[in-house]
XYZ file of C-alpha atoms in Angstrom:
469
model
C -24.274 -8.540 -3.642
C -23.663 -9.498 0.062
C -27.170 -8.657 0.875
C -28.189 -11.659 -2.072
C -25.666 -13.637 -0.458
C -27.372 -13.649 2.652
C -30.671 -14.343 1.130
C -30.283 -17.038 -0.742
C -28.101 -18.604 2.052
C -30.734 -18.298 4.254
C -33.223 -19.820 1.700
C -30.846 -22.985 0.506
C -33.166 -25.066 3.446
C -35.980 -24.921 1.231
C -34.500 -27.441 -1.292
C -33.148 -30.522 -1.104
C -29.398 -31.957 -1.688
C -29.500 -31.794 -5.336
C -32.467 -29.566 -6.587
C -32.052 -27.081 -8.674
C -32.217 -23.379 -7.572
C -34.500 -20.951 -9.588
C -32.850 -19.672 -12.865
C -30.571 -16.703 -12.825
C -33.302 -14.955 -14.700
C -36.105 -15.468 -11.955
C -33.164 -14.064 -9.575
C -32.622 -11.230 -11.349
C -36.304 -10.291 -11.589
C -37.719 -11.020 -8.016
C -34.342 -9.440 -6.507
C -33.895 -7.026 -8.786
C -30.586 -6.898 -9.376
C -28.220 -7.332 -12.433
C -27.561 -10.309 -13.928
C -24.123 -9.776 -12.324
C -24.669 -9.669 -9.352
C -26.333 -13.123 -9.432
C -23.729 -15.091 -11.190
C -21.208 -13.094 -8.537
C -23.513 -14.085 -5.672
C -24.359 -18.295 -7.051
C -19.974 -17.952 -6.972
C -19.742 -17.200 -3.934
C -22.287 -19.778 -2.662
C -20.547 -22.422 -4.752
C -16.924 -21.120 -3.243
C -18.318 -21.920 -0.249
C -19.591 -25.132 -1.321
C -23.331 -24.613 -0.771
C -24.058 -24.885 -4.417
C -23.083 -26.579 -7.662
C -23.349 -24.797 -11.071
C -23.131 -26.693 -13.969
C -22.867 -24.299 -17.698
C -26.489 -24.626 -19.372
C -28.022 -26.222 -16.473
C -27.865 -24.014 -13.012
C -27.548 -24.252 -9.893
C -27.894 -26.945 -7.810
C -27.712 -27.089 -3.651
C -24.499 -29.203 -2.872
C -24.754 -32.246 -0.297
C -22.987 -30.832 2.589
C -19.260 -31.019 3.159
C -17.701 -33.859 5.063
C -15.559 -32.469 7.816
C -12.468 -34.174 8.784
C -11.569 -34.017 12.997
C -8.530 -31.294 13.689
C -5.438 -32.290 13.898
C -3.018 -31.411 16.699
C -1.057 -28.645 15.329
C 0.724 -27.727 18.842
C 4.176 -29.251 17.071
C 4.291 -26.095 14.973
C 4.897 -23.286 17.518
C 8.277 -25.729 18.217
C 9.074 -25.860 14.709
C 8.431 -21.863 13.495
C 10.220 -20.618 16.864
C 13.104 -23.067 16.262
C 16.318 -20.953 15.405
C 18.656 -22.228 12.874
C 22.180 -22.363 12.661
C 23.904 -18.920 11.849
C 20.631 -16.912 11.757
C 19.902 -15.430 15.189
C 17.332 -13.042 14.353
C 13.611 -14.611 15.110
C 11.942 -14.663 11.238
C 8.005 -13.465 12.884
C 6.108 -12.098 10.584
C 3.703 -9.428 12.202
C 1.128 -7.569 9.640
C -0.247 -6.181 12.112
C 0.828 -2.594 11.015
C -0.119 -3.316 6.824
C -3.451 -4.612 7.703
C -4.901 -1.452 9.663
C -4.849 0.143 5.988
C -6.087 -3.347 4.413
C -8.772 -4.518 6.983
C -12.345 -3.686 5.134
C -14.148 -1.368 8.062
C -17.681 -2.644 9.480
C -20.008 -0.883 7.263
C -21.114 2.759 7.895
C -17.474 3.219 9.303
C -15.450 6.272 7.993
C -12.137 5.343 6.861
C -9.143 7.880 8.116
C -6.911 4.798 7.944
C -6.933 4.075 4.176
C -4.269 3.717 1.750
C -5.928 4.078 -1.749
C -7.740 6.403 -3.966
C -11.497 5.581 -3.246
C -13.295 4.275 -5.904
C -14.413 7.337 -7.107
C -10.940 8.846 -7.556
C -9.601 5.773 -8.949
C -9.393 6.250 -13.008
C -11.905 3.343 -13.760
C -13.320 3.456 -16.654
C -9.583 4.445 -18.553
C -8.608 1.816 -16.924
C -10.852 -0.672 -18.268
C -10.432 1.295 -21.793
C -7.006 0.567 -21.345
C -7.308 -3.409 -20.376
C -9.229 -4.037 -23.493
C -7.433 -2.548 -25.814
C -4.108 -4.153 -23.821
C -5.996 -7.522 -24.254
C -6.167 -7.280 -27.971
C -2.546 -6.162 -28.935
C -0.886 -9.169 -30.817
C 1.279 -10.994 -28.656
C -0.367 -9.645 -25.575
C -1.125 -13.304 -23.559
C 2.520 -14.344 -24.090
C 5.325 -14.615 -21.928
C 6.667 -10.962 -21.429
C 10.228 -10.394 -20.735
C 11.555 -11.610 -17.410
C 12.822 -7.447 -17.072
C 9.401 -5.999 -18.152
C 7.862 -5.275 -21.219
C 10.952 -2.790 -23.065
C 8.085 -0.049 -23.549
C 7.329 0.244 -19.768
C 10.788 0.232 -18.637
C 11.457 3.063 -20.794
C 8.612 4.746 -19.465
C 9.569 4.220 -15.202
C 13.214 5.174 -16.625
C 12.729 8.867 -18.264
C 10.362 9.422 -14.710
C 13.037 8.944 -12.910
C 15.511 10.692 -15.028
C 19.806 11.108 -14.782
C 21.706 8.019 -15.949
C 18.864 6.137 -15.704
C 17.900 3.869 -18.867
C 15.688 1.770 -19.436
C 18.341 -1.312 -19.027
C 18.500 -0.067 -15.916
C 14.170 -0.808 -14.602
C 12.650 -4.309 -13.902
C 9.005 -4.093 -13.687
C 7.909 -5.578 -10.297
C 4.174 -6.252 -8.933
C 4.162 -3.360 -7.274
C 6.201 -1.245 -4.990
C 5.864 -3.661 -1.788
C 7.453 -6.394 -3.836
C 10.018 -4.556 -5.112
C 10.946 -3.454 -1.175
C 11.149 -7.025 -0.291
C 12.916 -7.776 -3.306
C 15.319 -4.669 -2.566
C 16.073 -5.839 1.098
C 16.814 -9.248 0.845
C 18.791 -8.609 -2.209
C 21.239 -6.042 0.142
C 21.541 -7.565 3.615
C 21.483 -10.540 4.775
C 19.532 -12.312 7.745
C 20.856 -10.855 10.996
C 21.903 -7.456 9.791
C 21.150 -4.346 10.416
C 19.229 -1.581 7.988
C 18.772 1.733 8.895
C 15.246 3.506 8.308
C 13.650 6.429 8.851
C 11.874 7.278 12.708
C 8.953 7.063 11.788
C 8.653 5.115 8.588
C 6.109 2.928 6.689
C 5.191 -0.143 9.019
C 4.992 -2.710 5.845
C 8.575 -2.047 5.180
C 9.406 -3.023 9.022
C 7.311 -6.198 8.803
C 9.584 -6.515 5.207
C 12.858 -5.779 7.101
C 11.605 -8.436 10.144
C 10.077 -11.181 7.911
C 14.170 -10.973 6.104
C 15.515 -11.383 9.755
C 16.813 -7.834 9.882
C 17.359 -5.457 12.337
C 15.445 -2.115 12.030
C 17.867 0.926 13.520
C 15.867 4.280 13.369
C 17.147 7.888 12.247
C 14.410 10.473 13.707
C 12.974 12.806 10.999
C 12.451 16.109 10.944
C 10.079 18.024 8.844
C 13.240 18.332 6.164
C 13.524 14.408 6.410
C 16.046 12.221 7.605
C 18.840 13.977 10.429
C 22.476 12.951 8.136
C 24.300 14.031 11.599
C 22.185 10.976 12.817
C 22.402 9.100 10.014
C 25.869 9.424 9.717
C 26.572 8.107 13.481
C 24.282 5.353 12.607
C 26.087 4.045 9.727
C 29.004 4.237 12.413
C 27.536 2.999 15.555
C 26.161 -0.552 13.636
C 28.167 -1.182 10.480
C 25.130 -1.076 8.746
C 25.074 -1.173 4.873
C 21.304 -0.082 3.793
C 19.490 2.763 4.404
C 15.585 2.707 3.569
C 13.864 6.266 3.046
C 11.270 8.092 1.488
C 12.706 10.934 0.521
C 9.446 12.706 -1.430
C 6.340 13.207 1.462
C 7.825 10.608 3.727
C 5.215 8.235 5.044
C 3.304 9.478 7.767
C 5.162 12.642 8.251
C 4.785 14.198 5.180
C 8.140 15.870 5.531
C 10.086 16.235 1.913
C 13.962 16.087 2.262
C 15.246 19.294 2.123
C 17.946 20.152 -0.647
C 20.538 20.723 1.131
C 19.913 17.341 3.023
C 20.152 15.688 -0.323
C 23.903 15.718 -1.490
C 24.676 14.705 1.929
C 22.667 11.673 2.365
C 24.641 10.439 -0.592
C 27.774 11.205 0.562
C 27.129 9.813 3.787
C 25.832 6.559 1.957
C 28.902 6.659 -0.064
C 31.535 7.075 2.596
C 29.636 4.139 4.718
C 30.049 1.566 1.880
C 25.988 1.092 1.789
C 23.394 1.542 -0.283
C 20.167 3.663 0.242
C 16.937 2.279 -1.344
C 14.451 5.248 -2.342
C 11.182 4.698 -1.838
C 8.982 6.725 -4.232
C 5.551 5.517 -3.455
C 3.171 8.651 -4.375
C 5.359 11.042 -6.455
C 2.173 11.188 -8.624
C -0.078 12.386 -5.828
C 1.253 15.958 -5.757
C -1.376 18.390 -4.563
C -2.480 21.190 -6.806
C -0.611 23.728 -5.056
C 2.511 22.248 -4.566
C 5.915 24.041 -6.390
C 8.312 22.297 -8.724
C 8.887 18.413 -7.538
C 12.719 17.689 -6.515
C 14.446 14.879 -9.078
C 14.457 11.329 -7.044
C 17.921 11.256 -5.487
C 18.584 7.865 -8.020
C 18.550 10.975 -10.866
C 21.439 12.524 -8.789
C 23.744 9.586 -7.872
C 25.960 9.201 -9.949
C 28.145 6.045 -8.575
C 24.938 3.913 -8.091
C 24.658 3.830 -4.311
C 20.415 4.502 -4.497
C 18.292 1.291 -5.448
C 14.812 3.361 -6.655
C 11.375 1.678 -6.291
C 8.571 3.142 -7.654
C 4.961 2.039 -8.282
C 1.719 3.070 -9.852
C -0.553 1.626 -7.614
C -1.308 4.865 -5.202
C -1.919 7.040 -8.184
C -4.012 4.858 -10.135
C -6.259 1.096 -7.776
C -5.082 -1.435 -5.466
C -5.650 -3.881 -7.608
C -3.506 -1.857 -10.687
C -0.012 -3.651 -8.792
C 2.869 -2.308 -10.889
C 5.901 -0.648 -9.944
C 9.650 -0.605 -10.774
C 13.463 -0.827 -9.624
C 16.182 1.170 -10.954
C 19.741 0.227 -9.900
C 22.938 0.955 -11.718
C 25.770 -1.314 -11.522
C 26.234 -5.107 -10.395
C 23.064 -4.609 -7.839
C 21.152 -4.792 -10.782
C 21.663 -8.085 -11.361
C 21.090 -9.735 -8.206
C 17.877 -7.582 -8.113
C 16.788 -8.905 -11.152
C 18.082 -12.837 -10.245
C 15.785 -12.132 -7.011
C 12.645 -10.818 -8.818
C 12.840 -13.707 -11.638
C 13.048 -16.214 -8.956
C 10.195 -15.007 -6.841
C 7.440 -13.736 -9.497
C 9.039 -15.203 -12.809
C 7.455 -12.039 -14.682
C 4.786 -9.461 -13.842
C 1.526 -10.558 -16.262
C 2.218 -9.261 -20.178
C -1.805 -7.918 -19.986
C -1.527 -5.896 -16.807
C 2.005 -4.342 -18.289
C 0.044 -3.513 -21.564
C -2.464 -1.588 -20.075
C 0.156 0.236 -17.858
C 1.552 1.345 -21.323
C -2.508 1.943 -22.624
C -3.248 4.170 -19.511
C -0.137 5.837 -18.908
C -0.154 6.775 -22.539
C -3.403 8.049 -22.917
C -5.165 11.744 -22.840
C -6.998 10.261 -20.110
C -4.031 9.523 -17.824
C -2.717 13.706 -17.146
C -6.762 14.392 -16.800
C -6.794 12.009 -14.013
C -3.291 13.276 -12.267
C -4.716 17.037 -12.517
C -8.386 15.916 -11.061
C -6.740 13.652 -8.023
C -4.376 17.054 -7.228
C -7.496 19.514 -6.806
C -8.858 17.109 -4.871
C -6.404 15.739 -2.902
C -5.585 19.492 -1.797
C -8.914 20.267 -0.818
C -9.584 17.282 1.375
C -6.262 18.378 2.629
C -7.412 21.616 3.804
C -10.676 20.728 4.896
C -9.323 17.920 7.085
C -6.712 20.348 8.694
C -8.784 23.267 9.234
C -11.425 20.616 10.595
C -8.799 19.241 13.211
C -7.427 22.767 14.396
C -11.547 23.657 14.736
C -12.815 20.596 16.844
C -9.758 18.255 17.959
C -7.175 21.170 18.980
C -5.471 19.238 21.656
C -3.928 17.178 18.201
C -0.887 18.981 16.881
C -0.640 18.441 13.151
C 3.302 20.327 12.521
C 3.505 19.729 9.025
C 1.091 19.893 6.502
C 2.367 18.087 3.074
C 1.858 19.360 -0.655
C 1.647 15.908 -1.631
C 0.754 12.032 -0.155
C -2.800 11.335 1.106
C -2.821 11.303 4.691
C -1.767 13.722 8.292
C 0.157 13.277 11.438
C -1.021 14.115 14.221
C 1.083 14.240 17.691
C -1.640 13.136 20.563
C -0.951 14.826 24.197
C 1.633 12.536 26.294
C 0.400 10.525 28.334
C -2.321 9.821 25.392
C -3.563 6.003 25.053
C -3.139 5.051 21.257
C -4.850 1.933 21.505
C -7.725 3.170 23.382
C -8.148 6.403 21.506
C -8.145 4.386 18.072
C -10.688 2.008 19.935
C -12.934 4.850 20.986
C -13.149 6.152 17.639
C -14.145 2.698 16.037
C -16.878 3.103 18.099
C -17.707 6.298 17.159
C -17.741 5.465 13.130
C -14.185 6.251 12.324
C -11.122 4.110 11.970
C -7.869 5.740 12.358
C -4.199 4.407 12.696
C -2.607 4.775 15.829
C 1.023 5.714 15.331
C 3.271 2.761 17.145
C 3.399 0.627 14.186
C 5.190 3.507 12.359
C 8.135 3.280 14.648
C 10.738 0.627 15.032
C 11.502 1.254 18.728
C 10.019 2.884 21.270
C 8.489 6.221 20.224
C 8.812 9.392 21.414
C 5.342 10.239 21.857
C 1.718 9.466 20.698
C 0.359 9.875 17.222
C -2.549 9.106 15.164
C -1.825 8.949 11.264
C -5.238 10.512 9.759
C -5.799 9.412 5.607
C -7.948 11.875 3.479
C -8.018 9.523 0.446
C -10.346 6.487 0.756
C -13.370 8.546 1.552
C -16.203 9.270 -0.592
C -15.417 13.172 -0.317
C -15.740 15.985 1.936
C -18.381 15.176 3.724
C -17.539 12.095 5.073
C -14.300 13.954 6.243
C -16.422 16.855 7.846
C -18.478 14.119 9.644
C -15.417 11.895 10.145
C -13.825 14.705 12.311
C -16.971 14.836 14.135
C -17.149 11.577 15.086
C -13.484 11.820 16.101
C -13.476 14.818 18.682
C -16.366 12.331 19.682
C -14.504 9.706 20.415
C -11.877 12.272 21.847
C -13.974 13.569 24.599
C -15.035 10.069 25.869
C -11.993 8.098 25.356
């Protein structure tokens, strides 16, 4: 489509302000594309306010846009730096961390730095089974309750098991809202929340767009240090803790069982809560052993706030998720949630239910494991072959992506740089820490390739980029 894009753009001089472009039929047949693709392409145009379409007629080139002179805008740094009364923490937002997985590559680049199932992992066409059939259930294009559709919430609830019900779940637009939703809910501007070191950098930019403080617990490949944790619950006052306590992103590491009980306790005896963070419990690789129960499934006095979401496991564009909270939490979770979303959209929540309930939906889990492993294995075994000045210490049974510990001294920025250059974009691993970190790292993604090619050529490219960096 982009290449039709550019073609017609370029050809929009030939007519005047007004004339009609040839039909969408004549584009289809000289182009020779679908019919698709043209009405796609003539949208774009008219987004852009080249063209006009007009149903039954066509499209028409637009007189050109009026521009009105630029402002002065300077006034605004004043106003967004300005502190207010009682809230001393600066409110920056920096994305900076969230959009190295986001940011499409220039084309031809390999993508190590991805954060969703590529397209051909992604379970597309039960998907779309699923959306029609969600689209013609009676009742489906009404208002859905502010909590969820009752059928879903049951669903998120027996995954996560324990005292769990579904009274307990409110669907959210996936698991990113439901962290922001979780942290301003439990501390206010100015305080601090404990997470783990290193930890996902879009719950950081969460934490700093709420005005909190992020305090980091190292990690270990059996998660989060409690001796740590426990002194840092002391040494701030701190009253939420933010883990992931299943294939922690970027390490990978799963906490260890007898890590568990005592996180809780710890929790417990501080006063605070600990928000779980369950992002790809359903991308367990194919030869991974029994799954440990979330740690909401083993708290019994309510201290862990779950969030959950389908979005790894399934597109980027499939955004639902859950929290699970027991006890008056729930409530201003839910108050939060209404007030910033109103309700997730009945149709998307229907086809949840279609998909998740469907023969095609344990096919699809089974098909992403086998795979998942292998480009595990074949990424590893490709790093220790041709890159093995990179230390990878842990390699997960589950989650999509490696860390890799650089040599000190090691230039993040210029390393990912080099590589970029080289066809490959990877993430550098500063945005993953809160404060300083304790040495360089490079978090590698085997799940928005193609397949195991591009990660054969990807490494390739990489040791590259690592010789001339």
């Amino acid at each position: 489509m982009n290449e039709l894009v550019k073609q017609l753009r370029r050809e929009l001089d030939r007519y005047s302000v007004g004339e009609k472009l040839p039909s969408s039929r004549a584009l289809v047949e000289r182009f020779r594309v679908s019919p698709v693709t043209v009405s796609r392409a003539l949208a774009r145009l008219a987004a852009e306010g080249l063209v006009t379409t007009r149903p039954g007629a066509g499209a028409f080139r637009a007189a050109p846009r009026t521009t009105t002179p630029a402002g002065d805008t300077s006034w605004q740094e004043v106003a967004l730096s300005a502190e207010t009364a009682g809230e001393p923490v600066p409110r920056a937002v920096d994305a900076s961390g969230v959009l190295v997985t986001l940011a499409a590559s220039p084309p031809g680049v390999i993508e190590f730095n991805g954060g969703y199932l590529h397209q051909v992992l992604q379970p597309a066409a039960a998907m779309s089974a699923a959306l029609a059939r969600a689209g013609r259930r009676p009742g489906a294009w009404n208002r859905p309750p502010v909590d969820g559709v009752p059928e879903l919430r049951d669903w998120f609830a027996r995954g996560i098991g324990g005292a769990i019900t579904a009274a307990d779940v409110v669907v959210t637009s996936g698991g990113q809202s439901a962290l922001a939703t979780a942290l301003r809910a439990l501390a206010p501007p100015g305080a601090p929340v404990l997470v783990e070191s290193p930890t996902y950098p879009g719950m950081l930019a969460i934490a700093r767009a709420a005005g909190l403080r992020p305090v980091p617990v190292p990690v270990d490949p059996d998660g989060v240090r409690p001796e740590l944790l426990e002194q840092a619950f002391r040494a701030t006052g701190a009253r939420l803790f933010v883990c992931q306590p299943l294939f922690q992103n970027p390490t990978g590491a799963v906490l260890a069982p007898t890590r568990r009980p005592e996180v809780l306790r710890i929790a417990r005896a501080a006063g605070a809560f600990v928000v779980e963070d369950d992002f790809v419990r359903r991308l367990v690789h194919s030869d991974a052993g029994p799954l440990p129960r979330p740690l909401a499934a083993e708290d019994p006095d309510g201290v862990v706030v779950h969030v959950c979401s389908l979005t790894k496991a399934t597109s980027p564009s499939l955004r639902i998720g859950c929290l699970a909270a027991r006890g008056p939490v729930l409530e201003r979770l839910r108050a939060i949630q209404i007030v910033d979303q109103l309700f997730v959209p009945g149709p998307l929540q229907e086809a949840t239910l279609e998909l998740v309930g469907s023969l095609a939906w344990p096919r699809h889990l089974r098909t992403v494991a086998g795979e998942l492993k292998n480009r595990r294995d074949l990424l590893a075994a490709g790093l220790a072959e041709r890159l093995p000045a990179l230390t990878v210490g842990h390699i997960p049974s589950g989650g999509y992506h490696l860390w890799a510990r650089l040599p000190d001294g090691t230039d993040e920025r210029r390393l990912t740089a080099s590589a970029l250059r080289a066809g490959v974009a990877v993430a550098p691993g500063r945005p993953y820490f809160a404060a300083e970190p304790p040495a360089p790292h490079l978090r590698l993604s085997f799940v928005a390739v193609a397949g195991t090619a591009e990660i054969t050529e990807g490494v390739r490219r990489l040791a590259t980029a690592w010789a001339e960096r």
